[in-house]
Structure formats: C-alpha cells, structure tokens
Short mmCIF file of C-alpha atoms in Angstrom, two decimals:
data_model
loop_
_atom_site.label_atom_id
_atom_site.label_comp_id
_atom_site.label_asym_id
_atom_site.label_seq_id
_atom_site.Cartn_x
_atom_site.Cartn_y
_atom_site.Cartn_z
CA UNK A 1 -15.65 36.56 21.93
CA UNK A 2 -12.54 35.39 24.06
CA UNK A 3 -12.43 31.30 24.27
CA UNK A 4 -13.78 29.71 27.52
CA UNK A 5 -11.17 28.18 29.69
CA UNK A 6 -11.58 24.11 28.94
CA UNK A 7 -11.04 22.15 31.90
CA UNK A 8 -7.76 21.27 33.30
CA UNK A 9 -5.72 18.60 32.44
CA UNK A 10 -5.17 17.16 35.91
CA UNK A 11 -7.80 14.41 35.62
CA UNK A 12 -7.10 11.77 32.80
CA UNK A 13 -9.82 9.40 31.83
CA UNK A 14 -8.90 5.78 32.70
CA UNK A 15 -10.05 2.43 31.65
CA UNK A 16 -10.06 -0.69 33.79
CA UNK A 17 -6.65 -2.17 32.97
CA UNK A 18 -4.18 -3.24 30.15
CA UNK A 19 -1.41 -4.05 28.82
CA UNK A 20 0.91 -1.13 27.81
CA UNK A 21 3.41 -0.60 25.21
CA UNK A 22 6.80 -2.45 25.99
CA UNK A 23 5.22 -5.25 27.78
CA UNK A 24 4.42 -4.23 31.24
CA UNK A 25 1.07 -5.06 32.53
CA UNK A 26 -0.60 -2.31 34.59
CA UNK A 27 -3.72 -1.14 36.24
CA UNK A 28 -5.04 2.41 35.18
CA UNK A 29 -7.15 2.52 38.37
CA UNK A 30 -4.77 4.96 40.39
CA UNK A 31 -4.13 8.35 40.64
CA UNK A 32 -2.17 10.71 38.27
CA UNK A 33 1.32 11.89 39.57
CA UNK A 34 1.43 16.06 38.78
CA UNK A 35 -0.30 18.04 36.99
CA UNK A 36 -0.74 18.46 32.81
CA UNK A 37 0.52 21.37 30.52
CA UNK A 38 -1.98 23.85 29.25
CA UNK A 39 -2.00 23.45 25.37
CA UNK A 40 -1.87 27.05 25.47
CA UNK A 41 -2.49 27.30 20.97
CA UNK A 42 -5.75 25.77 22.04
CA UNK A 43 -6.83 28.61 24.79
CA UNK A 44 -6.09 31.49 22.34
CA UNK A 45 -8.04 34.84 23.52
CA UNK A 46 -8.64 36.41 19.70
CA UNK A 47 -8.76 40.27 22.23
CA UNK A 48 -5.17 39.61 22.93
CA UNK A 49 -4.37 39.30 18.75
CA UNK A 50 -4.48 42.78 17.91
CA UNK A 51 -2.28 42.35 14.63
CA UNK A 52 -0.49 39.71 12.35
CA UNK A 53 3.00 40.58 13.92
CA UNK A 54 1.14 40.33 17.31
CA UNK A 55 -0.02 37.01 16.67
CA UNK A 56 3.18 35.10 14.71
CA UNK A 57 4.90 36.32 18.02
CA UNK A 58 2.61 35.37 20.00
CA UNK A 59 3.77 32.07 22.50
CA UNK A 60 0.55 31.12 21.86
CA UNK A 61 0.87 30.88 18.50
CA UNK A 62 -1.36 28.67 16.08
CA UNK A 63 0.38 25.46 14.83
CA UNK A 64 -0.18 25.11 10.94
CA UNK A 65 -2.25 22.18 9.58
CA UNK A 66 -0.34 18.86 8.82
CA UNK A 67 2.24 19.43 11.77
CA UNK A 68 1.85 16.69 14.31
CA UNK A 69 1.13 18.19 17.46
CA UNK A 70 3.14 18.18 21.20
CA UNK A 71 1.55 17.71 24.53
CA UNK A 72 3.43 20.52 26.56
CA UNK A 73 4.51 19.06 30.08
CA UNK A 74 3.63 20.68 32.93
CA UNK A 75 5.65 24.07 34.30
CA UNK A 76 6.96 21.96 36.85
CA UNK A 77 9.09 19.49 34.96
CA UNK A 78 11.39 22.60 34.00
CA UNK A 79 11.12 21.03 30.57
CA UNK A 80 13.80 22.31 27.94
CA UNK A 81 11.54 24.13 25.01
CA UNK A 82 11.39 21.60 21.86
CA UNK A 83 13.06 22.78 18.68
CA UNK A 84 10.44 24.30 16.25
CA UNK A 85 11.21 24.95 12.85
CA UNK A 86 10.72 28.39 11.29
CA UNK A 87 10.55 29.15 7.54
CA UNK A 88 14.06 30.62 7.08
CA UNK A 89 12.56 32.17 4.68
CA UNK A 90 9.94 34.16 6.53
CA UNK A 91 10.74 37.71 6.48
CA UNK A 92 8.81 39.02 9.52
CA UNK A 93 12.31 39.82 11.25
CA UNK A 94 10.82 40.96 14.14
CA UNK A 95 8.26 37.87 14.29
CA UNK A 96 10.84 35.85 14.19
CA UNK A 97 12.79 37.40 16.93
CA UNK A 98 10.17 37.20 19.22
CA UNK A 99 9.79 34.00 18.68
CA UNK A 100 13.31 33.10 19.28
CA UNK A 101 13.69 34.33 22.58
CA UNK A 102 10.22 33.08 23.74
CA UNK A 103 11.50 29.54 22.85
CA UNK A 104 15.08 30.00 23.19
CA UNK A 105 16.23 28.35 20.16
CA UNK A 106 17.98 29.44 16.89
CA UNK A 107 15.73 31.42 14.65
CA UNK A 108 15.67 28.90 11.83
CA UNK A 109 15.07 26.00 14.48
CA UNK A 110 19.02 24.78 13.93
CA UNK A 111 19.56 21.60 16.31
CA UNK A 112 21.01 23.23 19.37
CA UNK A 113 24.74 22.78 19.71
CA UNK A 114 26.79 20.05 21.57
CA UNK A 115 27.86 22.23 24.08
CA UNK A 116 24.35 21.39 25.44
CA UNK A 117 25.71 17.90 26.24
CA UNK A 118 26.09 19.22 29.78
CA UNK A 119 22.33 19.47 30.50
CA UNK A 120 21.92 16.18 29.08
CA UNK A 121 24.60 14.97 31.90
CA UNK A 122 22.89 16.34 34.82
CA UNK A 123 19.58 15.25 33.99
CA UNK A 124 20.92 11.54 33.61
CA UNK A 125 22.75 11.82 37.00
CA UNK A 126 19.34 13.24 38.70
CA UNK A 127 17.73 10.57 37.20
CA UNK A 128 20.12 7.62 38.48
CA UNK A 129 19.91 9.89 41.60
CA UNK A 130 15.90 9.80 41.78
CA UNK A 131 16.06 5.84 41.21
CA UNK A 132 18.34 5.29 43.49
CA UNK A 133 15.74 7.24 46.38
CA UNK A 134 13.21 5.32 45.33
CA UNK A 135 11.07 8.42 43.22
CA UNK A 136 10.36 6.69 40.37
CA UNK A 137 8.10 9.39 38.63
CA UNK A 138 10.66 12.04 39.10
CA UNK A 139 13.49 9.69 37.51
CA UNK A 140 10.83 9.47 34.14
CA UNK A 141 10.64 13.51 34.28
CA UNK A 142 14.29 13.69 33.34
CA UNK A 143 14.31 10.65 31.42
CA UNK A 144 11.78 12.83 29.71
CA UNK A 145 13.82 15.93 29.41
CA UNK A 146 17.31 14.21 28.47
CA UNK A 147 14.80 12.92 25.57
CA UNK A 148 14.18 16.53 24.69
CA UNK A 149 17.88 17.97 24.93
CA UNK A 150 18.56 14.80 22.75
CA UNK A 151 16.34 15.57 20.18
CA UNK A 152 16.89 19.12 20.12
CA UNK A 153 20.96 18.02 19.59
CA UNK A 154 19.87 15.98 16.19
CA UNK A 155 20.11 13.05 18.24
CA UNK A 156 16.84 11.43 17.83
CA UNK A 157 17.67 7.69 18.00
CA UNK A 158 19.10 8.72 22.13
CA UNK A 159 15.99 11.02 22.50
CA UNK A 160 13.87 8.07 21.40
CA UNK A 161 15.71 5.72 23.99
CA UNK A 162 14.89 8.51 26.56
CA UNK A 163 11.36 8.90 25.81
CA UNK A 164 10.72 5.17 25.85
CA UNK A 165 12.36 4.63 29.15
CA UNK A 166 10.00 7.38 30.51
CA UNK A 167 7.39 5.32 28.94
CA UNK A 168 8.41 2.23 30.91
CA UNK A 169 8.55 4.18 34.58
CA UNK A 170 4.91 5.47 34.02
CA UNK A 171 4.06 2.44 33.41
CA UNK A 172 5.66 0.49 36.20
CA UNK A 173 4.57 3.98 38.81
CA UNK A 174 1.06 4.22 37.30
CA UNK A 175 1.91 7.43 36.35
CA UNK A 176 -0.84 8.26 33.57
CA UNK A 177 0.44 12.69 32.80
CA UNK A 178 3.91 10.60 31.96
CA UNK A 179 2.40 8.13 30.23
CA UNK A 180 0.76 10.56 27.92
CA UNK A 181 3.72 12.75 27.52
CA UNK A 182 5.99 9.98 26.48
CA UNK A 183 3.64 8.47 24.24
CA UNK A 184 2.99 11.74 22.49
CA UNK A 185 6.96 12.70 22.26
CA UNK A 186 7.68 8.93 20.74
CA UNK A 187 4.80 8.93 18.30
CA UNK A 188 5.64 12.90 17.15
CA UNK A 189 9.20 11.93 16.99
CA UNK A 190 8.73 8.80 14.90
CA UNK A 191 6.18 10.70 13.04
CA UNK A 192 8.45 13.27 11.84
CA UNK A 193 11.17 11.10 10.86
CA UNK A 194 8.84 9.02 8.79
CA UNK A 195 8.12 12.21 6.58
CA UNK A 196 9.76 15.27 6.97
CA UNK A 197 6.83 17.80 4.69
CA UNK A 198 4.72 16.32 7.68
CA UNK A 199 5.50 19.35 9.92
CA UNK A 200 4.82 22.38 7.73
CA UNK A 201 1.53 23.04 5.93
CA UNK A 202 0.42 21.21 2.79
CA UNK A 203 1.18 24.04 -0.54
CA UNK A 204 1.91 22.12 -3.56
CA UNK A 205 -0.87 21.27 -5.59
CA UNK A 206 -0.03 17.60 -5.41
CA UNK A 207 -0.64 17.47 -1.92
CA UNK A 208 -4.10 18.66 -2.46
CA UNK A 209 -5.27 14.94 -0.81
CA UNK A 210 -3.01 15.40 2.05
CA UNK A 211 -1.29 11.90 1.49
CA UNK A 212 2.48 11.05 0.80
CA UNK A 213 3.17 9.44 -2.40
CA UNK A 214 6.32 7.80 -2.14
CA UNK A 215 6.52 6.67 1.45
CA UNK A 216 9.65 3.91 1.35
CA UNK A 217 8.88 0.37 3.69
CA UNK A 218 10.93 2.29 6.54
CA UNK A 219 8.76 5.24 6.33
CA UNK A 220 5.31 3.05 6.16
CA UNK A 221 6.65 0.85 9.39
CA UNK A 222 7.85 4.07 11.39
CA UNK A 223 4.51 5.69 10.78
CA UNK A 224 2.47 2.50 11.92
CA UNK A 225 4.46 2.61 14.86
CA UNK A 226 4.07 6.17 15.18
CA UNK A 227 0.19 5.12 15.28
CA UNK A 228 0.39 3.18 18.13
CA UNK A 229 1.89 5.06 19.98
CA UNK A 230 -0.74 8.42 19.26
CA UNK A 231 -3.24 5.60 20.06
CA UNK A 232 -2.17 4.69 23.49
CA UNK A 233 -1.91 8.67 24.21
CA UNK A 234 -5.36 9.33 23.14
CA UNK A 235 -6.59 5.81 25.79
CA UNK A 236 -5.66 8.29 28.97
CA UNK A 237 -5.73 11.58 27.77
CA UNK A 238 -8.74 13.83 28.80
CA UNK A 239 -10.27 16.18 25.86
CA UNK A 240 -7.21 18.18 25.02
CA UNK A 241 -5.02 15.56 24.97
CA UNK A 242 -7.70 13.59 22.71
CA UNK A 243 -7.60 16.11 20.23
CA UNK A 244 -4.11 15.84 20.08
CA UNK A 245 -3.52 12.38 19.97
CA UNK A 246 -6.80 12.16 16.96
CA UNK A 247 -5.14 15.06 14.88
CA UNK A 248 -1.55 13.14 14.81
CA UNK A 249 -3.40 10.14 14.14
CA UNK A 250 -5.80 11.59 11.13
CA UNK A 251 -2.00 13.07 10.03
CA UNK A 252 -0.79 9.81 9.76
CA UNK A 253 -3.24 8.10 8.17
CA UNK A 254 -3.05 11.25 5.55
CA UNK A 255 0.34 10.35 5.00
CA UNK A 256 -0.20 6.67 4.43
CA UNK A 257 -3.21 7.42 2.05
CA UNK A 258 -5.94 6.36 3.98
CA UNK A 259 -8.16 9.31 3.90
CA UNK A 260 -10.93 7.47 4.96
CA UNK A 261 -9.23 6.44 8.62
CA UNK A 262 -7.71 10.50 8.92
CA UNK A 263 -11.29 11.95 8.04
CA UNK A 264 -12.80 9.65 10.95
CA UNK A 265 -9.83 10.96 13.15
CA UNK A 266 -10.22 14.52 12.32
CA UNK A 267 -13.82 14.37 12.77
CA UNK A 268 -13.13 13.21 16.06
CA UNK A 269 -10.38 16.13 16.73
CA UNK A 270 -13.09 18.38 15.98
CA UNK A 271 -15.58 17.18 18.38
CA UNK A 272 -12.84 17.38 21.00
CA UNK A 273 -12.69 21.10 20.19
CA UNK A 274 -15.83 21.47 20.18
CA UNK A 275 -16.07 20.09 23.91
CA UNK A 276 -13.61 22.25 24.94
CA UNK A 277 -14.81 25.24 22.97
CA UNK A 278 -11.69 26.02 21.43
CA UNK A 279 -11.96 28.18 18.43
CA UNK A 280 -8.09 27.32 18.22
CA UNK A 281 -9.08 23.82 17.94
CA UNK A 282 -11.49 24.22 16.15
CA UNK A 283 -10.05 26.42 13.33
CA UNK A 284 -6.85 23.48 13.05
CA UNK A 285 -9.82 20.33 12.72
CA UNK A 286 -11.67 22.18 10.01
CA UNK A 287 -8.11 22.56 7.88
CA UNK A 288 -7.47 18.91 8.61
CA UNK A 289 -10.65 17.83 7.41
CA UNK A 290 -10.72 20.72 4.30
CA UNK A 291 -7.12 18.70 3.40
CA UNK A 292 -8.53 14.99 3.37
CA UNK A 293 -11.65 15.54 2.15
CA UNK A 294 -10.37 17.66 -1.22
CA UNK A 295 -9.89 14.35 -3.55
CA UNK A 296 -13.59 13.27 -3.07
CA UNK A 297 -15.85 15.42 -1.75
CA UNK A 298 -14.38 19.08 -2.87
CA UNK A 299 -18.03 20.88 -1.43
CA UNK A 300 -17.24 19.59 2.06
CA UNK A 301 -13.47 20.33 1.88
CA UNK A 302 -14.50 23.90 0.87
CA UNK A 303 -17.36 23.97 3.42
CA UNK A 304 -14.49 23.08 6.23
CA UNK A 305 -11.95 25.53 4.90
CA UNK A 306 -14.16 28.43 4.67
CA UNK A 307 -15.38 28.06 8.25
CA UNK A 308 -11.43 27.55 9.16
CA UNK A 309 -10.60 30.68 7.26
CA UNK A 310 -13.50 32.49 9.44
CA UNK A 311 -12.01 31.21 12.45
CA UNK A 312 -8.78 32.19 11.33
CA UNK A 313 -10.00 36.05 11.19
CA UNK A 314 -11.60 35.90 14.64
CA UNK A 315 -8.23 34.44 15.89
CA UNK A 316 -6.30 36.91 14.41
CA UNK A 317 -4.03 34.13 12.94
CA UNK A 318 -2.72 35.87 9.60
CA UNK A 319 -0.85 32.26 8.56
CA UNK A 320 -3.96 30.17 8.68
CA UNK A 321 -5.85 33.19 7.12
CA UNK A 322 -3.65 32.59 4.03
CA UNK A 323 -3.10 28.88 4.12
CA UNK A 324 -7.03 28.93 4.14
CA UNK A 325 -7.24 31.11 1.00
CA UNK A 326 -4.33 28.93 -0.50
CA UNK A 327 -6.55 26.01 0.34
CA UNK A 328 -9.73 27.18 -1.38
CA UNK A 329 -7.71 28.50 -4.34
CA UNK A 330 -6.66 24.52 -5.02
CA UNK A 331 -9.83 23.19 -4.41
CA UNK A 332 -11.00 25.96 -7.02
CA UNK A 333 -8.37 24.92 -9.70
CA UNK A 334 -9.44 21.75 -9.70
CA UNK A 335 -12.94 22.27 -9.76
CA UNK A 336 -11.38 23.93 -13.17
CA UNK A 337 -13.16 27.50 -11.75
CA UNK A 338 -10.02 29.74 -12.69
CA UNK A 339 -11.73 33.42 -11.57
CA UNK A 340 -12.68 31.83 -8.21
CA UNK A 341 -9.47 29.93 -8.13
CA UNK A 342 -7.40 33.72 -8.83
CA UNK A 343 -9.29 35.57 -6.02
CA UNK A 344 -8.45 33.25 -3.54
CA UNK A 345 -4.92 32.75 -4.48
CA UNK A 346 -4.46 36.54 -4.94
CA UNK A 347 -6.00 36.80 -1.22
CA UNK A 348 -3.14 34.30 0.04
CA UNK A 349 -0.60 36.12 -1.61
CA UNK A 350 -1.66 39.35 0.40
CA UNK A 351 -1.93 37.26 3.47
CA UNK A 352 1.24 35.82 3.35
CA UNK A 353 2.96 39.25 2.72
CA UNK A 354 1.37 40.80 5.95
CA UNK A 355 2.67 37.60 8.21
CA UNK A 356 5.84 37.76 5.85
CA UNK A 357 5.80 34.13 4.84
CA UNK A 358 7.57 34.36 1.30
CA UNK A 359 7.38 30.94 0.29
CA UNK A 360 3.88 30.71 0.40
CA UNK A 361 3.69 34.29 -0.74
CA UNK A 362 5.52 33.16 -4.17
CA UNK A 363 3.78 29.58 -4.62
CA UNK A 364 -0.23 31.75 -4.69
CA UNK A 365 1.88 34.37 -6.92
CA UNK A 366 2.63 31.36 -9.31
CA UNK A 367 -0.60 30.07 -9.17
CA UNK A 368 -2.40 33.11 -9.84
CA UNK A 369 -0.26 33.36 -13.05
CA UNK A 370 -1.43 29.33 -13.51
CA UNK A 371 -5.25 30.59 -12.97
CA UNK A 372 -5.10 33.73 -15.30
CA UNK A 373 -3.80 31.72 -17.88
CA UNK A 374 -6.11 29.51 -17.82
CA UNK A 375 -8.89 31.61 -17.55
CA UNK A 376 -7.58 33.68 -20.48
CA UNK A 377 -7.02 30.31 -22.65
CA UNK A 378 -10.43 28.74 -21.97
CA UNK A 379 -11.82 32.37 -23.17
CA UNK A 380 -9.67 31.79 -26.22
CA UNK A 381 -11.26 28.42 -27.10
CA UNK A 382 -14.51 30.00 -25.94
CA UNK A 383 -14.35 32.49 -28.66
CA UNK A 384 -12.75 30.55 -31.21
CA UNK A 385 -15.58 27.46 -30.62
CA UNK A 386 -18.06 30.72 -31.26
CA UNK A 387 -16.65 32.17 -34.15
CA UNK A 388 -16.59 28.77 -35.68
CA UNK A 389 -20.57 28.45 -34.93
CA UNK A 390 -21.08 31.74 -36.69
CA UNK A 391 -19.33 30.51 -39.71
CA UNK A 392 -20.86 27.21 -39.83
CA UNK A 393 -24.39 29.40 -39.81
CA UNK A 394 -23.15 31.43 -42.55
CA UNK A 395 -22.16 28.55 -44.92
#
C-alpha cells in the first residue's frame, strides 16, 4: 500500500530555553521562520516503483545504510543540490543518467568545478546585502547555500565556516528550520570527513559490527563533534527530522565502536518511522539496527534485516534488496551456516546485477566462492571423521 503522508515539517518541537552551540543564549519559545523540506526518500509511494531502473532513478531514491543523512531545505531557499557520490562503477548507464540531471552534478559525484566560484560570490553579496536591511534569516539562507557551493567545490573547511555562521543567525533570529538545517549540514559534513566508508553501505566482512577500526585522535574528536551537533538537530526537529538526526547519531556511535549507544539511537530512528509510517524509514532503521546488532545478538540482526529486505521488495528498492541479502549472507558465514550463507549471497549477486551495482555484484560473487568452499571442505572432514569411525569399528 502507498505510504501515508507524515505531517509537515513546519512545526518544530521546542523546549523552554538554552544555550546553543557557539555560545549564544536563546529562547526556543518563538515561531519558526519558513517552512521545512520534505525528506522526500522517506514519503516513497512503492505504486510509483514499477522497476529497479525506475527506482535507482528515481529523485526519491532510497539512501543506503551507513550514509549519514541530509535534511533537504525547503524549495524556497533555491538551495544548490549537494554533491552525492555514485559508484563509478555502477553500470546502470541509464540510472545513472537520470540521476545526473535530476541533481545536476557529475555522474561520479566529482566536486563541481571552480568556475562555480561565481555563485558562491553572489550569494555572499546577498547575504552582506540582507544584513545590511536588517533580514537576518534571509542573510543565514545564503550563508547556508555559499556553505553548499563550498562543499560541493572540495572546499569543506569554507563550507564549514558557512554553515556555522548560519548556525549563529538562527540562533541570534530564533530561527529554529535554520537551526536544524545548519546543525544537520555541520554534523554530516564533519561526519564524513571523520570517515570516508561512512557514506556508502557496509560490504566487507570486517565491517560486519558496523564500527571503524582504526579511527586516528582527529577522526575520534571530529566525530564527537559531529555528535553534538546531530544532537542539537534532533532538540528542535519534529519526527522526520528526529529520525534523521538519531540515524547520524547511531552512525556515529557505529563508527566509534559503541554499539550499545548506535543500537539505542537506531531504535529510536525506528520509532520515528514508525510515527510517521514511513516504510522508507522504516526499511533504512531495520538495516541500521541488522548492522550493530550482528557482533552480539546475530538472531536479532537477522530478524531486522529480513524485515528490511521485505520492505525493500514492497519499495521496489533493488539496492537495499541486495545489500539485505548481502547482509544475511554475513550474518550466515559467521554463524558458520555455509548453504544458508551461499543462497543469500547468490541472491545479492542477482540483485546487484539488475540495479547494476558491480562492486557489490563481485564482493557476493567472491563470497559465494568463500561459502562453497567451505561447505565442500567441512563435507570433506565430515566424511573423512566418518570413514575413520568405520575403521575404528572394524579394528
């Protein structure tokens, strides 16, 4: 059945009063300049999916798990469309295309050339222009999108500068949509940096747990950072931007090996979906959870990817059909449960074809070459350990 509309984000929930980020003291009691971004992933109408090419071209279409997530701002900002990456190795040409004019980007994600400098220019003089006429909230909106041209450019330390200075205005205007945009764009953005693998899906077996192993000090302060920031977003967001702000947190916390923290977050993301009754949302929670709780509870972490894999059909979302598959086959392997383990990787490997993702197409080819081996050697042993018993009875 097509998802139910959730409600609007045009009416934040506020608490008394606090202290935000940079220093400024503010009250939350006023009301919210403009109007919020549909998440539009999260309103996903599975009738409107008819195919796999349909859907990876699709504007709509489904984030993978373990990418932090972006608040879109609303129409009226005119907001430049963030850089995305796309597997360069994804052979859905068409796909791909689609994709590339919907977002107006390279097809690979490239930064965007310097000859975009211009933009940059006259959104800093509207800005200086909007202080000088006293419109504060407009002067954060391109503060906002300068921060979005910058990043988009490669040049993240001058996007962060941007994004924090549109942090500051919300705060000094009340403005709570800005506040939860600029929050969101500092805490993906510092995010990101901290660790790169963070914004595609998890495939190699040793990221089964979902955490990064060698995280430097620079990494491990960005990402703390990165937390406060997601924190603050998910204080005035309303349920989508809740489920947001917990699913970059949970991420986080993944990376910094705390499952324990992410499953609380994702668990939280979920409910969020579940308030909103997004199947979308829904579907991206359950591979969250399926991720973190792999290393200690593998029947729940199967429980969760199975029902994200059946969302996954209804949704008509071919790459979470076969990251889902991919998923179980791990959880499988290491339950040392090689035919199970073979099916499912043989299933992502079919997936993957159809959406023409090769690289996860050739990692559940290798590892159903890993799982018939081993199911052929433990037959070996099997049969040896027999034919020994039948010996030993003879003698």
């Amino acid at each position: 059945a097509p998802l139910q509309d959730f409600p609007h984000m045009s009416s934040p929930r506020r608490s008394p009063a606090r202290k935000g980020l940079g220093g400024i003291s503010r009250s939350l009691g006023g009301s919210s300049k403009g109007g919020w971004g549909h998440q539009s992933w999260l309103e996903v109408d599975p009738s409107a999916v008819p195919s796999p090419i349909a859907a990876a071209a699709s504007p709509a279409a489904m984030p993978r798990a373990m990418q932090p997530l972006r608040v879109e701002p609303p129409a009226e900002w005119n907001t430049p469309c963030h850089v995305q990456p796309l597997e360069s190795t994804n052979t859905n040409v068409a796909a791909r295309e689609a994709m590339s004019r919907l977002a107006r980007r390279p097809l690979v994600g490239a930064p965007t050339s310097p000859h975009k400098a211009e933009r940059v220019r006259d959104h800093g003089m509207l800005e200086a222009a909007c202080r000088r006429a006293g419109r504060a909230s407009n002067a954060g909106v391109h503060a906002y999108n300068r921060g979005v041209l910058y990043e988009n450019m490669g040049a993240h330390d001058d996007a962060l500068a941007c994004y924090r200075e549109c942090l500051r205005i919300a705060l000094e205007s009340n403005d709570a949509t800005s506040e939860a945009l600029a929050c969101n764009a500092i805490g993906v953005s510092l995010q990101t940096r901290a660790v790169a693998g963070l914004s595609a899906a998890s495939h190699d077996a040793g990221e089964l747990e979902g955490t990064a192993t060698q995280l430097t000090e620079e990494d491990e302060s960005l990402l703390r950072e990165a937390l406060s920031y997601h924190e603050q977003h998910a204080q005035v967001a309303d349920a989508p931007g809740r489920f947001i702000a917990h699913s970059n947190i949970g991420i986080a916390h993944q990376a910094l090996g705390d499952a324990a923290a992410a499953a609380e977050e994702h668990e939280a993301a979920l409910r969020c979906a579940v308030q909103m009754s997004s199947l979308a949302g829904e579907s991206l929670a359950c591979a969250h959870l399926g991720t973190v709780k792999a290393s200690d509870d593998a029947p729940t972490a199967k429980a969760c990817t199975e029902r994200r894999l059946l969302l996954s059909r209804t949704l008509g979302d071919a790459v979470g059909k076969a990251d889902a598959y991919l998923q179980l086959g791990l959880i499988a392997q290491e339950a040392r449960e090689w035919a199970e383990a073979r099916e499912a990787f043989e299933h992502a490997m079919r997936e993957a074809e159809l959406s023409g993702d090769q690289r996860v197409r050739e990692l559940a080819r290798c590892s159903v070459g890993i799982a018939e081996g081993s199911l052929r050697f433990e037959g070996m042993l099997a049969a040896a350990a027999e034919g020994a018993g039948r010996e030993g009875d003879v003698a």
